[in-house]
XYZ file of C-alpha atoms in Angstrom:
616
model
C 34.767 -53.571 4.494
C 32.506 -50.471 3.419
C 30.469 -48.974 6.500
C 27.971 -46.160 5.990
C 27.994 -44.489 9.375
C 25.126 -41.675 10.220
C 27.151 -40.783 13.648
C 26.764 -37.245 16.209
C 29.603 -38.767 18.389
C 27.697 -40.220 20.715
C 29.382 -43.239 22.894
C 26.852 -45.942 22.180
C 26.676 -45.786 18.775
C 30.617 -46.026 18.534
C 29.820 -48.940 21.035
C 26.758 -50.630 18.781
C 29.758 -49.841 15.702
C 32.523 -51.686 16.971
C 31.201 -55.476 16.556
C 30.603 -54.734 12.753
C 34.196 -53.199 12.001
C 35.646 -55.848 14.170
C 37.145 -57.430 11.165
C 37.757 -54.350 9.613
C 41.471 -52.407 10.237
C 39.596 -49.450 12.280
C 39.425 -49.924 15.695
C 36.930 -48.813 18.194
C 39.930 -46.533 19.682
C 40.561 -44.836 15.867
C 36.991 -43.940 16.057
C 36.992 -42.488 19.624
C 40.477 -40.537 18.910
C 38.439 -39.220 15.321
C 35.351 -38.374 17.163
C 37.689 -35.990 19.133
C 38.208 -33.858 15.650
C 35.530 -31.313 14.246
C 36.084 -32.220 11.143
C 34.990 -35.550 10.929
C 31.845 -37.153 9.438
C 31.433 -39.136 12.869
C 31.514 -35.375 15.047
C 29.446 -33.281 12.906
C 28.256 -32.848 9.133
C 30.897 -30.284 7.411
C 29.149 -27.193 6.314
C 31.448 -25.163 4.654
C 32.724 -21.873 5.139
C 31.154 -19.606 2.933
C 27.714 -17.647 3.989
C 25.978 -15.223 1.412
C 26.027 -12.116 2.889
C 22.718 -10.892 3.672
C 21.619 -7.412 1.696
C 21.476 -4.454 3.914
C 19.362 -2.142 4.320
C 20.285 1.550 4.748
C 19.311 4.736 4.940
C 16.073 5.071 2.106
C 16.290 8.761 1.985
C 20.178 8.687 1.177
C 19.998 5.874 -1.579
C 16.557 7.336 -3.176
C 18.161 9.657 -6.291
C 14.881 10.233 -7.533
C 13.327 11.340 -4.146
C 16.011 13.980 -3.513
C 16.220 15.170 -6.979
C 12.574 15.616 -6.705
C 12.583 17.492 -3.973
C 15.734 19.818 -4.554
C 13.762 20.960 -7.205
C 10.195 21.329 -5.248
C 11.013 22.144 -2.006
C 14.915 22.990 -1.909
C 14.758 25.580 0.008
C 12.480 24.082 3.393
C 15.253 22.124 4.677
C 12.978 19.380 3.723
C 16.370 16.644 2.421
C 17.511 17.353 6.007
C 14.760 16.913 8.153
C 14.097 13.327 5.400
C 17.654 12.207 6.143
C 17.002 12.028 9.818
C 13.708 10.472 10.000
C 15.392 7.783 6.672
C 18.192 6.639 9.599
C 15.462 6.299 12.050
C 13.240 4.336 9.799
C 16.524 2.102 9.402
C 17.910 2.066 12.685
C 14.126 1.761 14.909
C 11.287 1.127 12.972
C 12.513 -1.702 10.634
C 12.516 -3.783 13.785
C 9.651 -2.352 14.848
C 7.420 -3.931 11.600
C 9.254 -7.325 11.679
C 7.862 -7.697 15.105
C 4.893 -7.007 14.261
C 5.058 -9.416 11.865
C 6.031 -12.106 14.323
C 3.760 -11.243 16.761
C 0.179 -10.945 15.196
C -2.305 -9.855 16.852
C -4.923 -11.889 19.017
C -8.157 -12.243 20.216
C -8.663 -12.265 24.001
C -12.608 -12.606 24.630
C -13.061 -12.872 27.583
C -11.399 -11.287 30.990
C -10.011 -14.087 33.507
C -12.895 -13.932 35.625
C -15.265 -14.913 32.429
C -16.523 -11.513 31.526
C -16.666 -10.656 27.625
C -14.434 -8.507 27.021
C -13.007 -8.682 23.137
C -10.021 -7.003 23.029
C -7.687 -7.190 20.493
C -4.046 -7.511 22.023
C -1.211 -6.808 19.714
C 2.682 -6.365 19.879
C 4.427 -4.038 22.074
C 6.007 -2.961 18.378
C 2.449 -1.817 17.395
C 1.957 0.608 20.120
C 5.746 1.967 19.669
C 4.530 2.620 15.754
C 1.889 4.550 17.135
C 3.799 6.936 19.071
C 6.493 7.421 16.263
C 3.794 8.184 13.849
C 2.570 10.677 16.706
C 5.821 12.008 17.345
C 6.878 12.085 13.500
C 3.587 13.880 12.686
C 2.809 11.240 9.833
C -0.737 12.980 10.336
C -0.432 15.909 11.800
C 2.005 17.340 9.099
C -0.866 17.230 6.268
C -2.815 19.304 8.589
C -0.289 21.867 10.000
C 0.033 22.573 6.246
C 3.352 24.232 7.144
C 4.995 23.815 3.805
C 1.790 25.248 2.088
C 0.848 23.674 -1.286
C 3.468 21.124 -0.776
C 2.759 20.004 2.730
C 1.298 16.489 1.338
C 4.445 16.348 -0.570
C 6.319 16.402 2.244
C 3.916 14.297 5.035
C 3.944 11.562 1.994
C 7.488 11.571 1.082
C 7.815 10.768 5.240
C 5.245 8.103 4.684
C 7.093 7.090 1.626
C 10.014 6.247 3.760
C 7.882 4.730 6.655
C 5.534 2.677 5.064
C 7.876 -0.273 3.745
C 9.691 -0.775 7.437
C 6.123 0.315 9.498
C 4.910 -3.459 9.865
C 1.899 -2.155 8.081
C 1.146 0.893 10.553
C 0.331 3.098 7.505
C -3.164 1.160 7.124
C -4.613 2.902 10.678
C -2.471 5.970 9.688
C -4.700 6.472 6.215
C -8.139 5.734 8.108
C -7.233 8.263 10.640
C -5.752 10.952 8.253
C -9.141 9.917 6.067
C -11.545 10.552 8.836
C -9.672 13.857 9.781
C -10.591 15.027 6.286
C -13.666 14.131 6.363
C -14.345 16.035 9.450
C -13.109 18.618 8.044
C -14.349 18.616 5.131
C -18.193 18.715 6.420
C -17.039 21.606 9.086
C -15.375 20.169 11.742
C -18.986 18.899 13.237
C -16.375 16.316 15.798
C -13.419 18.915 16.865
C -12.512 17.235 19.570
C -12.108 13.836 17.771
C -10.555 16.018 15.297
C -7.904 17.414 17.151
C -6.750 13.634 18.267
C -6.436 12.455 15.210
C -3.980 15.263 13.901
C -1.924 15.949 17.394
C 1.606 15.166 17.617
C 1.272 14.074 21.123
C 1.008 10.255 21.520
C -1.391 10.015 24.806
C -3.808 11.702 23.050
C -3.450 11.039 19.654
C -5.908 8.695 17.888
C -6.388 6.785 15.173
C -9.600 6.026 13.507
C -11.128 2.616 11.762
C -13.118 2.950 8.408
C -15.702 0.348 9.051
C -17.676 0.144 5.370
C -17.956 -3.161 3.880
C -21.033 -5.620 4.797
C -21.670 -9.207 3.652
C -23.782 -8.020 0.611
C -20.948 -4.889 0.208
C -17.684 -5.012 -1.208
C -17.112 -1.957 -2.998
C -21.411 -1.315 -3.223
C -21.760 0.184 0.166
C -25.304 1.889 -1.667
C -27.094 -1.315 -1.845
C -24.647 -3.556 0.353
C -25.367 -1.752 4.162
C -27.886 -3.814 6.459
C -26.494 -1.833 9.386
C -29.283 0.292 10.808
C -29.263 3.657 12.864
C -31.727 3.598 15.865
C -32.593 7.450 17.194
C -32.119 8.190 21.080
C -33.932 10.846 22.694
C -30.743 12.820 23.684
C -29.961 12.862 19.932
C -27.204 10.068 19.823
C -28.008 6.892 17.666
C -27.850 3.120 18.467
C -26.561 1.027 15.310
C -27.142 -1.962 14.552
C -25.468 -4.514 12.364
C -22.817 -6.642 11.037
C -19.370 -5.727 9.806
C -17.716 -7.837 7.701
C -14.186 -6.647 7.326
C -12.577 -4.061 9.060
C -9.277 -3.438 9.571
C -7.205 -2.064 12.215
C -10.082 -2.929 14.797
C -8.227 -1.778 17.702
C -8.307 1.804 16.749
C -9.960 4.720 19.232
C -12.964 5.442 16.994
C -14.833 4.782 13.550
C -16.033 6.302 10.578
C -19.000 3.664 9.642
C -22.012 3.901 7.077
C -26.022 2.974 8.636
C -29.535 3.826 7.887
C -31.667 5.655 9.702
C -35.005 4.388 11.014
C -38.146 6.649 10.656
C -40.781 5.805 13.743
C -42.159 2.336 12.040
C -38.662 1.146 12.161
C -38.343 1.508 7.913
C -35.212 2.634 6.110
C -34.657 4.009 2.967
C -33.465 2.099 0.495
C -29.763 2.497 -1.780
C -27.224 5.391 -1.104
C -30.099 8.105 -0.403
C -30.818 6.159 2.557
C -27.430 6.129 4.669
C -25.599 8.332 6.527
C -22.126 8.785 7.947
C -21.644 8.012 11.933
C -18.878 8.559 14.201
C -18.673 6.434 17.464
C -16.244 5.778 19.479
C -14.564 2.272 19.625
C -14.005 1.832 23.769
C -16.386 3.216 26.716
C -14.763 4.840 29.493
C -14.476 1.770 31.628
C -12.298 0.355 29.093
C -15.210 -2.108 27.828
C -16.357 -1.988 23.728
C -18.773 0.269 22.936
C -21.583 -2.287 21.966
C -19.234 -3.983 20.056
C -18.757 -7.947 20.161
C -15.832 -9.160 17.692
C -16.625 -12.260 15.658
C -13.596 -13.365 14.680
C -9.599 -12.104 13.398
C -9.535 -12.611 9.922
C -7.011 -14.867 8.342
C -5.022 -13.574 5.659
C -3.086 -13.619 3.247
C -0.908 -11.268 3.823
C -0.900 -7.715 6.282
C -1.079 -10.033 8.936
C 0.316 -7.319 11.245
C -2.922 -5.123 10.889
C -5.802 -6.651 13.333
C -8.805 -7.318 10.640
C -12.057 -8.562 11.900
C -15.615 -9.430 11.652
C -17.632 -7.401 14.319
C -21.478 -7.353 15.502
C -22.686 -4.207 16.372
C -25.508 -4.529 18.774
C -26.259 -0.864 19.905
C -23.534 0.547 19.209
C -23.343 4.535 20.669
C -22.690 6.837 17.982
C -23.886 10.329 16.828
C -24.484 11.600 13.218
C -21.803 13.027 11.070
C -23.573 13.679 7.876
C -26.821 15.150 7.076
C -29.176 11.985 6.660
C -29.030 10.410 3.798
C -25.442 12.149 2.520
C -23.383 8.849 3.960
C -21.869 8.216 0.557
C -21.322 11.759 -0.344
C -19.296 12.247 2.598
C -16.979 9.653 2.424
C -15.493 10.764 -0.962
C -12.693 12.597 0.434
C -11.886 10.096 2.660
C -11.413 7.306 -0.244
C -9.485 10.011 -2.266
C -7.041 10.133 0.809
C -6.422 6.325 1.268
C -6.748 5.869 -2.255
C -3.400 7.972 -2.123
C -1.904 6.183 1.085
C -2.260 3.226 -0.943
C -0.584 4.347 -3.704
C 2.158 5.606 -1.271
C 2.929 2.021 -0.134
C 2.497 0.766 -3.506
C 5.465 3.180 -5.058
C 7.348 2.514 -1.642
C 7.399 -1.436 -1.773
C 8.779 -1.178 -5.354
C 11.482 1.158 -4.375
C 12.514 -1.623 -0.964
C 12.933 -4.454 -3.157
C 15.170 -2.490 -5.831
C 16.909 -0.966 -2.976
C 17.628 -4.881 -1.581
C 18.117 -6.321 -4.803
C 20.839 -4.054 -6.231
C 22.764 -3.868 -3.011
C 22.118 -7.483 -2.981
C 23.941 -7.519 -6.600
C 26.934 -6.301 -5.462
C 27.688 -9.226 -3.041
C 26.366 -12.465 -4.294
C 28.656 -13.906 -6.825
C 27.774 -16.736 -9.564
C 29.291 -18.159 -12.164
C 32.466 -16.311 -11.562
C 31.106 -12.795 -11.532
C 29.101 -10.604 -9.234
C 25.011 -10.489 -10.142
C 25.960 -6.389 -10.732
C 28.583 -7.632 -13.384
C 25.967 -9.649 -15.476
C 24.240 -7.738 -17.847
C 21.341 -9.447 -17.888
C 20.563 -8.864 -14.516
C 20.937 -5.654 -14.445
C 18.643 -5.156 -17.591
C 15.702 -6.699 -15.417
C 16.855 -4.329 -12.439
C 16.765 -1.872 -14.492
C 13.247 -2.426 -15.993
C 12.321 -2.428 -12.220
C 13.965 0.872 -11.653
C 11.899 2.463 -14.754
C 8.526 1.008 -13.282
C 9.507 2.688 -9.568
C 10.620 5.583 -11.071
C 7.624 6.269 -13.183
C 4.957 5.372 -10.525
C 6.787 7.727 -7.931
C 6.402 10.593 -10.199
C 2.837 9.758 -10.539
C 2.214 9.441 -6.925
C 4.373 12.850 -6.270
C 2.058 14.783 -8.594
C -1.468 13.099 -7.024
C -0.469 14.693 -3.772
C 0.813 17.678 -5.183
C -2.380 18.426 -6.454
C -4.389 17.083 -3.091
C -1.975 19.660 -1.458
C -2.863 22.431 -3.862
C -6.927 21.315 -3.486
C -6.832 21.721 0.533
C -4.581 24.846 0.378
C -7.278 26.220 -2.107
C -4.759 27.002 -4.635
C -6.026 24.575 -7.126
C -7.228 25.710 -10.588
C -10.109 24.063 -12.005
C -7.753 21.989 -14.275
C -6.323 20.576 -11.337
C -9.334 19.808 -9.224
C -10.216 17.977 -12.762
C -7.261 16.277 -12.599
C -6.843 15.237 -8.789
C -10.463 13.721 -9.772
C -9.364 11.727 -12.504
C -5.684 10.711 -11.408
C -6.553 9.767 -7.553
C -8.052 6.173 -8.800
C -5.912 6.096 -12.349
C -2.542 6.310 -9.577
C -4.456 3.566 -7.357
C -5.029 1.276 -9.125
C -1.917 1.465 -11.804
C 0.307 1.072 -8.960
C -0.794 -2.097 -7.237
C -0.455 -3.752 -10.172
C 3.164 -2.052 -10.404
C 4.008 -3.326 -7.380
C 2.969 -7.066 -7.517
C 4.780 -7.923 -10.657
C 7.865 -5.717 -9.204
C 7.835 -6.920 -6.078
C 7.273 -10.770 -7.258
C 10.389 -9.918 -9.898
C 12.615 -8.311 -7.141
C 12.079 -11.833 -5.249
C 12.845 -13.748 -7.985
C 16.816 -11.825 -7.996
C 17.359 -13.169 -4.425
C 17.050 -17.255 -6.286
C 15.466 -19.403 -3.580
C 16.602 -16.600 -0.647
C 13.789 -14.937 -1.921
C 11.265 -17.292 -1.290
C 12.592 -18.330 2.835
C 10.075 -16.625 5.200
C 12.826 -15.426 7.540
C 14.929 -13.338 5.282
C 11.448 -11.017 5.559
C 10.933 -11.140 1.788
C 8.093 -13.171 1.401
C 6.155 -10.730 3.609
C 6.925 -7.866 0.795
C 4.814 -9.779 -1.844
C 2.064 -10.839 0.229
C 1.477 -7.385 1.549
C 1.881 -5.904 -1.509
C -0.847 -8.265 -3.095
C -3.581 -6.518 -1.082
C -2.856 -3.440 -3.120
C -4.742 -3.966 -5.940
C -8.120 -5.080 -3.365
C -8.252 -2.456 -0.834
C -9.937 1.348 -1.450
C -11.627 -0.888 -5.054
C -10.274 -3.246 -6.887
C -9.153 -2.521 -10.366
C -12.339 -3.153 -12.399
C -14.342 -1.143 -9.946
C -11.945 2.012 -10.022
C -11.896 1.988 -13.863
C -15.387 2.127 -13.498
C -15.059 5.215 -11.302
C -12.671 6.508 -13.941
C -15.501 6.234 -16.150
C -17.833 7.527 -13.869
C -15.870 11.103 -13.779
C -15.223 10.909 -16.952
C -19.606 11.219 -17.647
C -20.148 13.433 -14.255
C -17.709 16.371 -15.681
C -19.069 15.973 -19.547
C -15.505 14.840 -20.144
C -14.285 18.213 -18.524
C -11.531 15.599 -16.769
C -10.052 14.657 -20.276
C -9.850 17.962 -21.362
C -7.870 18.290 -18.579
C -6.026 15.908 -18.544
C -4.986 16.191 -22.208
C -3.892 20.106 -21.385
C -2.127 19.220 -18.658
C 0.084 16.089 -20.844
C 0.518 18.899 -24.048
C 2.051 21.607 -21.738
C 4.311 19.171 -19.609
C 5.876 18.191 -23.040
C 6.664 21.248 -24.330
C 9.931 21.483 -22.396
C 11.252 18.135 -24.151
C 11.189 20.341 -27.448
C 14.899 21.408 -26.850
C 16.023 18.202 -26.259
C 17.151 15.981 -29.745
C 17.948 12.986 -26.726
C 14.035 12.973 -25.738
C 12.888 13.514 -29.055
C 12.291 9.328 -29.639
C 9.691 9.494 -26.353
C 8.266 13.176 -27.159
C 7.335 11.474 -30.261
C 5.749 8.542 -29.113
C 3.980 9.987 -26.401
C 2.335 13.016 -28.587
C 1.296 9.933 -30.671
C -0.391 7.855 -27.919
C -1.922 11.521 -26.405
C -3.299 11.705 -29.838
C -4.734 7.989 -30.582
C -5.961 8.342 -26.717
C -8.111 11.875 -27.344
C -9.025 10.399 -30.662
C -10.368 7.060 -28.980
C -12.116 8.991 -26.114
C -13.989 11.178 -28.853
C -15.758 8.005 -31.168
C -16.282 6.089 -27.959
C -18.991 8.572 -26.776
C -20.940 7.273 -29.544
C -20.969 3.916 -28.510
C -23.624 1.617 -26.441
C -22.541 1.764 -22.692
C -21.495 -1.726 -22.801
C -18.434 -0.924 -24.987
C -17.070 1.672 -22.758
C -17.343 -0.551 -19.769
C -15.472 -3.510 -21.712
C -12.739 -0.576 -22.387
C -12.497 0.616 -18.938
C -9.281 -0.918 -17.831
C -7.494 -0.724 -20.439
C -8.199 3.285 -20.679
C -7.240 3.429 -17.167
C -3.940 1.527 -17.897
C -3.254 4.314 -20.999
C -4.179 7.264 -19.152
C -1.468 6.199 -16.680
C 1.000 5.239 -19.158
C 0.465 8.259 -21.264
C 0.748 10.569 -17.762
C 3.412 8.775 -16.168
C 5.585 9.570 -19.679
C 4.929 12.708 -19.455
C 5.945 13.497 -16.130
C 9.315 11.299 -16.666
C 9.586 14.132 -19.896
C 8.941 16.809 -17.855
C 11.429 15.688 -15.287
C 14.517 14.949 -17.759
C 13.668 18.191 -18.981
C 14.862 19.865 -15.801
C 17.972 22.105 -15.973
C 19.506 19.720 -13.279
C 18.324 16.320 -15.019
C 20.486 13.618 -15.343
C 21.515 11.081 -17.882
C 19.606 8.178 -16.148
C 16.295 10.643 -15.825
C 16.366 10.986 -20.276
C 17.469 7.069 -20.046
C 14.417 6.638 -17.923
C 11.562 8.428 -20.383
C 13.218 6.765 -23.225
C 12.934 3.173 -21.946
C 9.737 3.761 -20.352
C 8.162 5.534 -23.887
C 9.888 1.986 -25.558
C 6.509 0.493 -24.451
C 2.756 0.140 -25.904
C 1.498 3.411 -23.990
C -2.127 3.418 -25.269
C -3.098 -0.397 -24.713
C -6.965 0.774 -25.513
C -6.363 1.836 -28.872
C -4.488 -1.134 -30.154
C -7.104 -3.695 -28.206
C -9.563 -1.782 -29.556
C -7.901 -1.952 -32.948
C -7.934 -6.313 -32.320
C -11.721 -6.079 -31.565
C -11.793 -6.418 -27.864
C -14.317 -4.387 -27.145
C -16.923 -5.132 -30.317
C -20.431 -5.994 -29.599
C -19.707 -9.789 -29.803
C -16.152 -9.874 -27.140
C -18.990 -10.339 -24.063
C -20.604 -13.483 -25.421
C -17.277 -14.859 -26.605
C -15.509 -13.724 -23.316
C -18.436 -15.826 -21.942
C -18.030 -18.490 -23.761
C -14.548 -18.688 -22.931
C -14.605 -18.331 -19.503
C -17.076 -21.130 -18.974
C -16.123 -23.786 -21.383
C -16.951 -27.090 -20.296
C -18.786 -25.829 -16.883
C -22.203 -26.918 -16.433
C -24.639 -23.951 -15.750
């Protein structure tokens, strides 16, 4: 007699099973004497004995070639590697728990006190606060302002952050509003030196950090025509504001940077950017209550759901002018250039967590009677990976290099041109980087990849916000555009100096000659492109606008790998890495333009396209 038996050992159900195997040759005291055995179906499922072995993470400074090649040949002689190592095991050993907390533990919403009074405070992890006192302690601020390693100092505080950001449960996002507003207090004369000095100590009970509190309901990107809030004049000077933001992250910070207009005497603003101006207000009175502050709502996300991101009314809100009236927007570009580069920084530091996990994963999971690592295939896509990482890092190395020169006022005019151009080029080339590496990297774990425990998912999601925050793509190719016409193409120039000299060490070198080639060629069809499209209607240009921000990075990222396998101390896989990434089309607007993608008909057709079948 067959018997299907679903059985944990429990007593009654060997009781209910012993009237149907009564005519069977198993009796009821076979089953009890089996149920005594582990390894029986009627005790416990069998499971096996084989577990994957879990990837491990170690220290990122140590495992990062590129990093300390880079910086052997920048900064060898600071004792920079050393002081990288140590902070790389701490980033492994303290604040990689740290972030998954805070990625457990969200934060909430508590509105109102026990005793009924509104309060809205935003309560997050323990983990968050411990963050905050590492990046305090670590100087993840401080260290750009201390400027102790001169023209390199962002070099170094970004290499740190480099390290931090992946493990930092998304810590970096108050870090770049904070090192943001610090600039831009400095930047207009250090008008707030008090809140200045907070935000760039090293000691956590005093140390701030700062919220960036920009976008409206109508905003977005167009803070000019997009900001409602309005600026109410007190008779001891301070203002009241009044309005409605719509997103703002890290809302539990100590103070804000936020954009209002001012109100003449009939209560009238003026209209589009002339009209705002930057104010700085503190977020918490001294009793511990919000400072005219009532929070809507947490936002829910995506993805960075460590960071606290909410709507909040501000109804007379205490702040005092920053700006001169009406020079809101002006002031605020150095703080977009800086979290334009933070962002860029987690970008290039995502990419390098999930190669570092994937090809130490490679070496322990085994199919099809081989290790992943022994499987060429594999490796070609890690590879691929590994020229993307390697490629954006450089980038991102040479953006802050230049920021560092700019504030150190070392800088030559090329440069400044150049930090202009290449701040929202690096942006926004990068977050695209990192959400089809990041997404690949995911994919080389199988299905591990894709369990929300393992803490993968949580790399894809966060990195997905990359390409939205500081602009989105479209809007920062725009900007390229934009300083592209505002320097009569003075930033090309540049730009195009810059690429010629930074190949002229590849010369030597009959192993780089394939990518020297290609890359003089794209340089070439790229100036020659840039020249005939300033005789075209507006319209064109815009239609080209991502695509020339996808070739200027191409084109600059190959020459940087050049220039770095052209080092006296290169290496094998630094020519191996120009050469594969030169393999590729570098100068996508030429050979769109060359298919017609941008002729005066591609808008009604791209129209047409879009909204086939859709009733308007």
């Amino acid at each position: 007699m067959a018997v299907r038996v679903c059985c944990r050992g429990n007593r009654v159900a060997l009781h209910m099973l012993s009237r149907s195997l009564s005519h069977s040759s198993v009796s009821v005291e076979t089953l009890s004497e089996l149920d005594s055995h582990t390894h029986t179906p009627f005790s416990r499922s069998a499971i096996g004995t084989f577990f994957q072995e879990r990837p491990l993470l170690t220290n990122p400074f140590t495992q990062d070639a590129l990093l300390r090649a880079y910086l052997q040949r920048h900064l060898a002689e600071r004792g920079v590697q050393e002081e990288l190592e140590r902070f790389g095991e701490r980033v492994v050993c303290e604040v990689e728990a740290l972030g998954r907390r805070c990625e457990l533990e969200p934060p909430v919403l508590q509105r109102y006190d026990p005793w009924g009074r509104r309060r809205d405070r935003i309560l997050t992890c323990d983990a968050w606060a411990h963050l905050r006192r590492i990046s305090a302690h670590e100087g993840l601020v401080a260290a750009a302002y201390e400027r102790t390693y001169g023209d390199w100092s962002r070099v170094y505080q970004m290499s740190k952050m480099y390290l931090f950001a992946p493990s930092a449960g998304l810590y970096t996002c108050p870090l770049a509003m904070t090192d943001g507003a610090a600039k831009v207090i400095e930047t207009l004369g250090m008008p707030a030196r008090k809140a200045f000095e907070r935000l760039t100590t090293r000691d956590d009970k005093r140390f701030w950090t700062s919220g960036q509190w920009m976008t409206e309901r109508r905003g977005g990107s167009d803070v000019s025509s997009g900001t409602e809030t309005v600026a109410k004049r007190q008779q001891d000077g301070w203002f009241k504001l009044y309005g409605f933001k719509w997103f703002t992250s890290a809302t539990d910070a100590d103070m804000t940077l936020t954009l209002a207009r001012v109100t003449d005497e009939n209560g009238r603003t003026t209209p589009g950017s002339r009209g705002l101006s930057l104010f700085l207000a503190e977020v918490w009175d001294s009793d511990g209550s919000s400072n005219g502050i009532e929070v809507q709502r947490l936002k829910d996300k995506l993805g960075t759901r460590q960071v606290p991101t909410a709507e909040l009314l501000l109804d007379g809100m205490n702040a005092r002018l920053l700006s001169e009236e009406g020079r809101g927007v002006a002031s605020i570009a150095n703080m977009l250039t800086i979290t334009r580069i933070y962002n860029t920084v987690c970008a290039v530091a995502a990419m390098r967590r999930i190669v570092h996990l994937s090809r130490e994963y490679a070496c322990k999971r085994s199919v099809f009677g081989k290790l992943l690592k022994d499987h060429a295939l594999h490796v070609q896509t890690l590879s691929r990976m590994e020229v993307e990482t390697r490629a954006a890092f450089l980038l991102t190395m040479e953006v802050c290099r230049l920021l560092g020169r700019e504030e150190n006022r070392s800088a030559s005019e090329r440069e400044t041109l150049l930090l202009r151009l290449m701040t929202p080029v690096a942006k926004l080339y990068t977050a695209k980087q990192a959400v089809s590496v990041v997404s690949e990297g995911l994919e080389s774990f199988g299905g591990q990849g894709y369990i929300e425990d393992t803490g993968l998912p949580s790399i894809l999601r966060d990195a997905q916000v990359l390409s939205i925050w500081e602009g989105t793509t479209n809007v920062l190719s725009l900007d390229v555009l934009r300083s592209i016409a505002k320097s009569s193409g003075l930033v090309l120039q540049a730009f195009c100096s810059d690429v010629q000299e930074r190949l002229l060490p590849a010369e030597s070198s009959p192993a780089l000659r394939p990518a020297l080639t290609s890359l003089r060629a794209a340089l070439a069809a790229l100036m020659r492109f840039c020249e005939a499209a300033a005789a075209r209607p507006a319209g064109a240009m815009e239609l080209s606008a991502r695509d020339l921000a996808y070739s200027l990075a191409r084109v600059y990222m190959g020459a940087l790998l050049l220039d770095h396998a052209s080092w006296e101390h290169a290496t094998h896989t630094d020519v191996y890495t120009a050469l594969r990434w030169c393999d590729q089309d570098l100068c996508p607007v030429v050979s769109r333009d060359a298919a017609g993608c941008f002729d005066s008909q591609t808008t009604a057709m791209d129209s047409a396209l879009v909204y086939d079948g859709l009733k308007l």
